[in-house]
Every structure is written in structure tokens, then in C-alpha cells.
GROMACS .gro file of C-alpha atoms in nm:
model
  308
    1UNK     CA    1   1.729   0.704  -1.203
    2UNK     CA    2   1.493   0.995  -1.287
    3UNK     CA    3   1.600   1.379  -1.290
    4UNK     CA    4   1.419   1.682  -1.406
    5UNK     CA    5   1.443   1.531  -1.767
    6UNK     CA    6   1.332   1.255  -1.743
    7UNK     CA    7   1.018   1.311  -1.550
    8UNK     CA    8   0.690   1.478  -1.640
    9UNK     CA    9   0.512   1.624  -1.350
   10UNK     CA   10   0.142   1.674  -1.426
   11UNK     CA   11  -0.083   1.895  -1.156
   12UNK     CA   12  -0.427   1.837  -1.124
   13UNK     CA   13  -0.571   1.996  -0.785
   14UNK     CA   14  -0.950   2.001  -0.856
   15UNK     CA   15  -1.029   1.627  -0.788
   16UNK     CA   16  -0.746   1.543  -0.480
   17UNK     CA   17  -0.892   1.794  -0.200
   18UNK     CA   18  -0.571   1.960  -0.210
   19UNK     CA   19  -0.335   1.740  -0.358
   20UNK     CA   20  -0.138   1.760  -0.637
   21UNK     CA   21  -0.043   1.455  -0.886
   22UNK     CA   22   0.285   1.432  -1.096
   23UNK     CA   23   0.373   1.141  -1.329
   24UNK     CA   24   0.670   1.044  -1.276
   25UNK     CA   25   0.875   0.903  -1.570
   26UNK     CA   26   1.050   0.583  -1.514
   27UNK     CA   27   1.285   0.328  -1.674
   28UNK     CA   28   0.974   0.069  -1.621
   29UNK     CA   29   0.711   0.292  -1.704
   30UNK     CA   30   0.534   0.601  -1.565
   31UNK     CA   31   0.409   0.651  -1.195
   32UNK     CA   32   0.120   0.839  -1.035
   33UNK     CA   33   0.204   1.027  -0.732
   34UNK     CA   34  -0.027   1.178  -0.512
   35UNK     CA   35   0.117   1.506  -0.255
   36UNK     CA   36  -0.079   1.586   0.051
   37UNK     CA   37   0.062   1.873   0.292
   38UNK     CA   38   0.409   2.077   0.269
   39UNK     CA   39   0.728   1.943   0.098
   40UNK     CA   40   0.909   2.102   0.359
   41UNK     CA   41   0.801   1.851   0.610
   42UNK     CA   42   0.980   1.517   0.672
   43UNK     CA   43   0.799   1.251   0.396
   44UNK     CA   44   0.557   0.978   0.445
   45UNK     CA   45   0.467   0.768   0.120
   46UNK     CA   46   0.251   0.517   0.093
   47UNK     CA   47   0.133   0.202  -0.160
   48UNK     CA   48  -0.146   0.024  -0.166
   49UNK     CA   49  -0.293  -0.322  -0.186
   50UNK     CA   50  -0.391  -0.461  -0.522
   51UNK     CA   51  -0.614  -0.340  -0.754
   52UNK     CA   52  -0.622  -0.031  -0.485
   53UNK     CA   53  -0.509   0.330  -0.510
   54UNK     CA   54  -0.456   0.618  -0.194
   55UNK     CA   55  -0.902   0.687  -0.253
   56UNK     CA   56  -0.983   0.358  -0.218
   57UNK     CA   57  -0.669   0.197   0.089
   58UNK     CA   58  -0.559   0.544   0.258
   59UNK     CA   59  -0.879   0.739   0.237
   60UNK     CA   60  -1.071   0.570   0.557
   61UNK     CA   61  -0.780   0.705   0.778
   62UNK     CA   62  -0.683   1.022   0.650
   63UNK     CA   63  -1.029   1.144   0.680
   64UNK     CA   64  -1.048   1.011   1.050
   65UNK     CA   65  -0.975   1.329   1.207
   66UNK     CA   66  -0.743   1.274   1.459
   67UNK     CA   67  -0.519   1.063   1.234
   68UNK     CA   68  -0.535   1.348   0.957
   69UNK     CA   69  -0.395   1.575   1.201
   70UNK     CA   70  -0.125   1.353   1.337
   71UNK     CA   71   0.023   1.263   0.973
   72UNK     CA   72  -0.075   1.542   0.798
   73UNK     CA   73   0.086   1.810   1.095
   74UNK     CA   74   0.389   1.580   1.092
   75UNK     CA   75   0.447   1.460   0.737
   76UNK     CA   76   0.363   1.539   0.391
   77UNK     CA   77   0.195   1.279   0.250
   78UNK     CA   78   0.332   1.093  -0.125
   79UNK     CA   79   0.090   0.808  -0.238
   80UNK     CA   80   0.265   0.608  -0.543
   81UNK     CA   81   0.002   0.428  -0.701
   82UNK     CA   82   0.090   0.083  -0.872
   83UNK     CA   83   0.131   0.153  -1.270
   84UNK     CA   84  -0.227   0.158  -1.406
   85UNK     CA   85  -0.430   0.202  -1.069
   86UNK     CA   86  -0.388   0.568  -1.035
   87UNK     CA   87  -0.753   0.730  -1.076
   88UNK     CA   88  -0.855   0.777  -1.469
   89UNK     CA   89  -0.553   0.562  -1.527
   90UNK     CA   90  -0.542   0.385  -1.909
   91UNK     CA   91  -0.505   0.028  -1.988
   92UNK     CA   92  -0.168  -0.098  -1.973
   93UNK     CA   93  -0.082  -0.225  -2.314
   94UNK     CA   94  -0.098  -0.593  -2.328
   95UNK     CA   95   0.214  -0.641  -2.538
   96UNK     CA   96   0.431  -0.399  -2.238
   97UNK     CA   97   0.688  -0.586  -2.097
   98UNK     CA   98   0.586  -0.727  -1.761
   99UNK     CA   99   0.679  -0.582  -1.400
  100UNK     CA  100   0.869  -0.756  -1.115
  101UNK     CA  101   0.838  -0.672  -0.769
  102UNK     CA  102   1.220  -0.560  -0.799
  103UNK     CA  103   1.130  -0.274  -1.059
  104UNK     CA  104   0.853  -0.183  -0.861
  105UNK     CA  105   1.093  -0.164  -0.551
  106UNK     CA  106   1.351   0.071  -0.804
  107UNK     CA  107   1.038   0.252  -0.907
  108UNK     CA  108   0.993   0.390  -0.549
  109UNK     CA  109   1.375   0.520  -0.568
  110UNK     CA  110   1.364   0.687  -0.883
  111UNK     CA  111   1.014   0.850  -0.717
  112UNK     CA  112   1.235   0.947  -0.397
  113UNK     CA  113   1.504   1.105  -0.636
  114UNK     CA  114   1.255   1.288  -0.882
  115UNK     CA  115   1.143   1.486  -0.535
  116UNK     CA  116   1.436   1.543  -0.399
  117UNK     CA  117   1.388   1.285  -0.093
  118UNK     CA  118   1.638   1.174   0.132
  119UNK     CA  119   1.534   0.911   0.410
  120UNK     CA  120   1.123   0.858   0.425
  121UNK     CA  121   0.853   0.725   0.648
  122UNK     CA  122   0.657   0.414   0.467
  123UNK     CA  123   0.344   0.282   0.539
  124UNK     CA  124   0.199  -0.004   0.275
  125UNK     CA  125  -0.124  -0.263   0.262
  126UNK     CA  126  -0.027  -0.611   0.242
  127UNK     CA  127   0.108  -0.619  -0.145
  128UNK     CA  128   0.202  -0.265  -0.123
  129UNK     CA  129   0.360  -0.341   0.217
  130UNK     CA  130   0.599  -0.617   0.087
  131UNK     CA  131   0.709  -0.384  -0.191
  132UNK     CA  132   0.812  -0.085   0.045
  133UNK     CA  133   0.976  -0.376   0.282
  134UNK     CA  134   1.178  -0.497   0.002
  135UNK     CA  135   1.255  -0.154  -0.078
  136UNK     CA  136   1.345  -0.117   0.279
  137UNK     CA  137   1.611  -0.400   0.218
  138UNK     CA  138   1.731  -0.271  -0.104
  139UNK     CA  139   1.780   0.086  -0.008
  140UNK     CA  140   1.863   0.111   0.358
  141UNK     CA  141   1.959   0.442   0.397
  142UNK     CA  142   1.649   0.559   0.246
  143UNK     CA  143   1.394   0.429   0.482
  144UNK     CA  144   1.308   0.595   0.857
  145UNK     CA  145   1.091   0.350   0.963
  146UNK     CA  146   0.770   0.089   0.847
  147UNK     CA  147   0.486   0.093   0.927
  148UNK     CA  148   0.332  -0.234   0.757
  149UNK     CA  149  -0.071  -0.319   0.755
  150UNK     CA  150  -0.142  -0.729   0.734
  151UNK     CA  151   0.188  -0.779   0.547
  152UNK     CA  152   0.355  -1.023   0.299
  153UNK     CA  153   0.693  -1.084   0.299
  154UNK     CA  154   0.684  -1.509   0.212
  155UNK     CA  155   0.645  -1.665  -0.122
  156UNK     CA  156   0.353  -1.707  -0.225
  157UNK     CA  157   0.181  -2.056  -0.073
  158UNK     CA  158   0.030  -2.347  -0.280
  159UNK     CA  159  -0.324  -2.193  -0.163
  160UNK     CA  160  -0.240  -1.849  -0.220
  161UNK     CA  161  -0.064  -1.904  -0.567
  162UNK     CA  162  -0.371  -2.111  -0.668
  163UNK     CA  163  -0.588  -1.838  -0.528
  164UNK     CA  164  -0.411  -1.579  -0.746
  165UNK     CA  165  -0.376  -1.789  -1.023
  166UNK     CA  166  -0.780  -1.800  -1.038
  167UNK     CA  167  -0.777  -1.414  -1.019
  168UNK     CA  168  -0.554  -1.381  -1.305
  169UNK     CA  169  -0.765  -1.613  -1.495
  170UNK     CA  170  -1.072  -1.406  -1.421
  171UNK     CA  171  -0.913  -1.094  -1.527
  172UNK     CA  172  -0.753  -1.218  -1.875
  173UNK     CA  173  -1.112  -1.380  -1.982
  174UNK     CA  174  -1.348  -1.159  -1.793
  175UNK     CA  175  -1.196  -0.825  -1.680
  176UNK     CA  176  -1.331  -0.671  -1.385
  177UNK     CA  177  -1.622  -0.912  -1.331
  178UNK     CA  178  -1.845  -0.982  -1.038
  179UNK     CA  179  -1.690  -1.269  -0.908
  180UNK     CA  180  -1.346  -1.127  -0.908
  181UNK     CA  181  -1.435  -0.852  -0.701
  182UNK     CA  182  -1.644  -1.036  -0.430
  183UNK     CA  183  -1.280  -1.255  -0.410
  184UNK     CA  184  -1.064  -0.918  -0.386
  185UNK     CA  185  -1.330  -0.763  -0.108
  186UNK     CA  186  -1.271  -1.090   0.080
  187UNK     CA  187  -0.896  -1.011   0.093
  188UNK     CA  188  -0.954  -0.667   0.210
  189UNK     CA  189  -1.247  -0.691   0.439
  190UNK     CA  190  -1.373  -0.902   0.745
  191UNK     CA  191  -1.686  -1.120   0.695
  192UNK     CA  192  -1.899  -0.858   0.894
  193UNK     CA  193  -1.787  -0.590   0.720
  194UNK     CA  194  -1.856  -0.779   0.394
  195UNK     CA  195  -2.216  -0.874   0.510
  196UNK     CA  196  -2.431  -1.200   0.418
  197UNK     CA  197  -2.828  -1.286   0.343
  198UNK     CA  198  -2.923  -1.110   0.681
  199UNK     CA  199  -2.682  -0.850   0.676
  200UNK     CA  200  -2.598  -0.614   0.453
  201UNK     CA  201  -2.207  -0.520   0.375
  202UNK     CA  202  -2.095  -0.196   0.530
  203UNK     CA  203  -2.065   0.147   0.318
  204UNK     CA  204  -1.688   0.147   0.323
  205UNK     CA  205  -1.730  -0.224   0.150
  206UNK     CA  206  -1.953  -0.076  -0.097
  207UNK     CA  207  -1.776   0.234  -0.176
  208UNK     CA  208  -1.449  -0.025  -0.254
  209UNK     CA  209  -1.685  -0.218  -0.488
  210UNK     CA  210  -1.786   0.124  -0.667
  211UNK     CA  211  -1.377   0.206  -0.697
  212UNK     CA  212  -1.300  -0.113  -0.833
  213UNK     CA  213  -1.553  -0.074  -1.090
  214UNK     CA  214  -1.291   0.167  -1.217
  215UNK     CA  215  -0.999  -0.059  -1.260
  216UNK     CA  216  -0.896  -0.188  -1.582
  217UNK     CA  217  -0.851  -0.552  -1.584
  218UNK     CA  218  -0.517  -0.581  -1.764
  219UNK     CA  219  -0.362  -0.325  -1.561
  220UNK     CA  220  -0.419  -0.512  -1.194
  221UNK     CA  221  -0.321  -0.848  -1.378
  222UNK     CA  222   0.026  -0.683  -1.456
  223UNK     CA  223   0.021  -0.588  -1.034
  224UNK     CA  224  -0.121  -0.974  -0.977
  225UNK     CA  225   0.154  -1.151  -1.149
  226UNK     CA  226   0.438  -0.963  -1.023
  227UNK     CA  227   0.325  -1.028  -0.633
  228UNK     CA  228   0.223  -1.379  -0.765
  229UNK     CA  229   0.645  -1.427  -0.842
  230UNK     CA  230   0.741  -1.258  -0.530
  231UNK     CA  231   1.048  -1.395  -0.359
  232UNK     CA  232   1.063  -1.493  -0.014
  233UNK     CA  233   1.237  -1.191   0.179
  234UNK     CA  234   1.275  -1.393   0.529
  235UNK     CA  235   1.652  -1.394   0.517
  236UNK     CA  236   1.656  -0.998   0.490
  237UNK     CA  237   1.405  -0.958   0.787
  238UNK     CA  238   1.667  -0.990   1.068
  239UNK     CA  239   1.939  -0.758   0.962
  240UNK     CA  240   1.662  -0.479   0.842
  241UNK     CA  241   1.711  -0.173   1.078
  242UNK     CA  242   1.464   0.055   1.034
  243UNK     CA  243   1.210   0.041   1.276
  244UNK     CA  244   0.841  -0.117   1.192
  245UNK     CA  245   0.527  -0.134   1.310
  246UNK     CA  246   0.248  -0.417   1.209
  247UNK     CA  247  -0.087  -0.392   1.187
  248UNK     CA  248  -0.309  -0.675   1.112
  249UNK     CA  249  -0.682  -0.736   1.167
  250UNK     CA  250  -0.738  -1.049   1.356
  251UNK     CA  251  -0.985  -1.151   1.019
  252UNK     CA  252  -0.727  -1.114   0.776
  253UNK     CA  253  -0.649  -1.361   0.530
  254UNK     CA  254  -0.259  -1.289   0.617
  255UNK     CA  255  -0.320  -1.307   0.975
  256UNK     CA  256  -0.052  -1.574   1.038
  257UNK     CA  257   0.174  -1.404   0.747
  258UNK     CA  258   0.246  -1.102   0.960
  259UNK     CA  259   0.268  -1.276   1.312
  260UNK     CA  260   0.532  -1.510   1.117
  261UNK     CA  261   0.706  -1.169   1.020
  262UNK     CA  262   0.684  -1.012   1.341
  263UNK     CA  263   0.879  -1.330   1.475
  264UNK     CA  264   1.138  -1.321   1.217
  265UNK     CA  265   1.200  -0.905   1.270
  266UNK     CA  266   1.473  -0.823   1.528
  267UNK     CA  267   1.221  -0.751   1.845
  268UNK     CA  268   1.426  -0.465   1.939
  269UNK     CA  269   1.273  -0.262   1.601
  270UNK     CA  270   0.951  -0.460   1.562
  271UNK     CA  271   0.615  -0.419   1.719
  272UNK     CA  272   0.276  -0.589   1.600
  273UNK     CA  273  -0.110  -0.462   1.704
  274UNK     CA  274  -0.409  -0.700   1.613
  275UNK     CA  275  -0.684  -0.540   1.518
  276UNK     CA  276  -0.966  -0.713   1.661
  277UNK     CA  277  -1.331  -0.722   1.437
  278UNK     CA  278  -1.118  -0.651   1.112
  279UNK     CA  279  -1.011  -0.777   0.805
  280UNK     CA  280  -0.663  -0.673   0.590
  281UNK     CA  281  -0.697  -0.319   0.536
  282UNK     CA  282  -0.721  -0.178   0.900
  283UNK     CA  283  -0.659   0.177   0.720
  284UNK     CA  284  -1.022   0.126   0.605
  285UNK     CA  285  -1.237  -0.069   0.831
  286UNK     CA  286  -1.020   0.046   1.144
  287UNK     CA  287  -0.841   0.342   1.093
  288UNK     CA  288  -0.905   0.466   1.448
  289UNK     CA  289  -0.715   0.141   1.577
  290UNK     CA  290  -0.417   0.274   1.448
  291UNK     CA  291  -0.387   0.618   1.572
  292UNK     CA  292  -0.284   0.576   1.886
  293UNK     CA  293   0.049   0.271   1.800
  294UNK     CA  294   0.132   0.527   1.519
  295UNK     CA  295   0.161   0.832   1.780
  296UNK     CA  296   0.452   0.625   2.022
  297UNK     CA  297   0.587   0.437   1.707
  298UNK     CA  298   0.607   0.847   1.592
  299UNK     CA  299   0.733   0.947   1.921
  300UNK     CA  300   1.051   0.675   1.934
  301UNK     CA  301   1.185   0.831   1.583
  302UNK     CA  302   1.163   1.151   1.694
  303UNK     CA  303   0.956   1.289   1.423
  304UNK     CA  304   0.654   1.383   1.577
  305UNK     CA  305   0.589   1.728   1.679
  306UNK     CA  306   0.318   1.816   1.978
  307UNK     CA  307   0.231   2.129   1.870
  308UNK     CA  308  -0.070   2.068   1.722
   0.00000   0.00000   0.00000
């Protein structure tokens, strides 16, 4: 676990409208945190999808207004990027030993502890949500509640394994390359938002190309692999506590993966939205769809306050 001694907290204010980022020194490598808001406020962290960071998954619904001032009036806001997709981030070193999902999973603790964190609110994207779920498993007392968009929590199929597999391939012969990122923005994004000969994609599709033009190749293989050996959490769904909320848009790729987890989840905790006209990353192409599931999920954990 990290203490004061082990971590190195860098601020840089100028680029983050506000926020502050520390790097976090871990036993599997450093992490990028983002901080939105006051410390002294219950805390809501968040992890994206791959080859994402909090600009390019979070950044559609914390600039919708109205969501803003619900989270950001209620929470302050900690987005861990995955090691090497924090902005400006460096290659990963090829020879660095590789990352399972269960250090990224400790990662998050030692994160928690470095701030002084007792229980948290968590809200991931599809990869990033199966990490904070099986965080949620391995750390019970350190979770308030989920709040998951278009989830994984199986094994990977034969199709999406293959799938994968052909990313990784892309990425250890051709880096970021053309084709890999029309196959990433069909994960994230609904056909309409991703446009065709007659239609052109939307600006939130092209802004996501722009960011991924930033990532470094070896560093979202290192992400790819470890959710590519994911292990199936099904068996932990029914005794996990904490209560969750599941957004998926009804375009999604993982469309059937989260109503499948929805129906393993004890139904007393769980509750799903579809999305309609959306792909994965409802915090993106439907952030407004959200706001109003968050404010009674909110309301039943007793951690929102009305006095906005």
C-alpha cells in the first residue's frame, strides 16, 4: 500500500479547468489522478474505457450542466487513468512487466489510501467498469455504491477475444493506426453517431478520434491484454452489496453483457436504464440520459444534498 513516502503527488492546474493531478506511486507502477471539487466532500472516482482517459470518457457529462452541478455539488470528483493513458503520458517500456486486472483492482486501493479515502462512489465505462466491480468484490467496505456504463463482468467470448486479439496485433505492428481506431470508435459509439458515405460522424466522434491520436500504442496494448485475460466475476455478482446502477446504450456492442449482469445482481441493489439511440459510452453520446437515474440512485444512499 502507498503512504506519504511512497507517493509523488505532482500539481498541474493550468490544463484541467481546475483540477489538480498527482502521480501516485504504486507497487505496479505509477498512476495519474485527476481531482475535481473539494476533498472535503464524500468521493466519486472514476475509470475509463480503453485507450480512454477522464477528457476523452467523462468530459461529455461533466460539462452537461445539470450533471456538473449534481456530481460536482455532491462529490469531489478522482479520475484514475489506466497506466500510460493519462494526458502527455510516456510510452510504457516494452520490457515492464505486464498488468493484470487484479493489480489494476489493488492499484485503485493504494489510490484510496494515498488520499486518505474511506468508502467511495464509482462510476466506470465498460473496461473501466469491470475493474471498479472487481474492486467492488475485493474491497467491500470500500465501495458506496456503482454506477456501471455498458459493463463487462464475463470472460472474454470467442468473438470478443478474437476481436481483441486483432487490436493487439494492430497495435504491436502498427501503433495507433487508422484502422485500429475506426474498430475502437465502433466500441464506443453508435453507428449514427459514427456516421457513413451520406452522413458525416458527429463532433463528439471526431473529437475521440483527435484524443486517440494521442495514445501511445504500447501503452493501451498493456490495458488490452490485461482485460483480454479477465476472469469471469459472475459468481461474485450475487453476494456484492453495494448498490449499482447500469447504463447501457441500446447500440452497444455489450448490450447483452450488461442485461446478463443486471440478471445475475441481487435485484434488491441493481437497477439497469437503456439508453436508446446510443452506443457504449452513454457519458459521451448521452450524458443527459443519465442525469436524472443518477439523482434517485443518489437519493437512496443518502448522499445527495438539495441545496443547490
Amino acid at each position: 500500500m502507498a503512504d506519504s513516502n511512497d507517493s509523488i503527488p505532482l500539481h498541474t492546474e493550468k490544463i484541467y479547468f481546475g483540477g489538480k493531478e498527482h502521480h501516485v506511486r504504486t507497487r505496479c507502477g505509477s498512476v495519474s489522478v485527476i481531482v475535481y471539487g473539494d476533498q472535503h466532500k464524500p468521493a466519486l472516482i472514476t475509470y475509463p474505457d480503453l485507450a480512454l482517459n477522464h477528457v476523452s470518457c467523462f468530459q461529455g457529462l461533466f460539462f452537461c450542466p445539470e450533471a456538473a452541478s449534481l456530481l460536482l455539488h455532491n462529490f469531489c470528483i478522482y479520475h484514475i487513468s489506466p497506466p500510460g493513458h493519462e494526458l502527455g503520458a510516456a510510452p510504457i517500456c516494452p520490457s515492464a512487466s505486464a498488468r493484470c486486472v487484479d493489480d489494476l483492482a489493488d492499484q485503485i486501493l493504494e489510490v484510496l489510501n494515498f488520499f486518505g479515502l474511506g468508502a467511495v462512489m464509482c462510476m466506470g465505462v465498460t473496461a473501466g467498469a469491470y475493474i471498479l466491480t472487481l474492486f467492488a468484490m475485493k474491497y467491500k467496505k470500500r465501495v458506496i455504491g456503482l454506477i456501471l456504463i455498458s459493463p463487462l463482468f464475463r470472460a472474454p467470448s470467442w468473438t470478443e477475444w478474437f476481436y481483441n486479439k486483432v487490436m493487439s496485433n494492430l497495435l504491436y505492428f502498427y501503433g495507433m493506426c487508422g484502422l485500429l481506431k475506426e474498430l475502437l470508435l465502433q466500441r464506443y459509439f453508435s453507428k449514427e453517431a459514427c456516421g457513413n458515405t451520406e452522413v458525416p460522424e458527429s463532433d463528439i466522434v471526431q473529437a475521440c478520434r483527435r484524443l486517440l491520436d494521442e495514445r501511445h500504442g504500447s501503452n493501451v496494448m498493456q490495458f488490452l491484454q490485461a482485460i483480454n485475460g479477465r476472469p469471469d466475476l459472475t459468481s461474485g455478482l450475487k453476494r456484492l452489496r453495494c448498490r449499482t446502477l447500469i447504463f447501457v446504450g441500446n447500440s452497444s456492442p455489450f448490450h447483452s453483457e450488461a442485461l446478463h449482469m443486471t440478471s445475475k445482481l441481487d435485484r434488491r441493489f441493481s437497477a439497469l436504464v437503456e439508453v436508446q439511440a446510443c452506443g457504449s459510452m452513454v457519458t459521451e453520446e448521452q450524458p443527459h440520459a443519465m442525469l436524472i437515474p443518477m439523482e434517485y440512485f443518489f437519493m437512496g444512499l443518502d448522499c445527495i444534498d438539495f441545496a443547490i
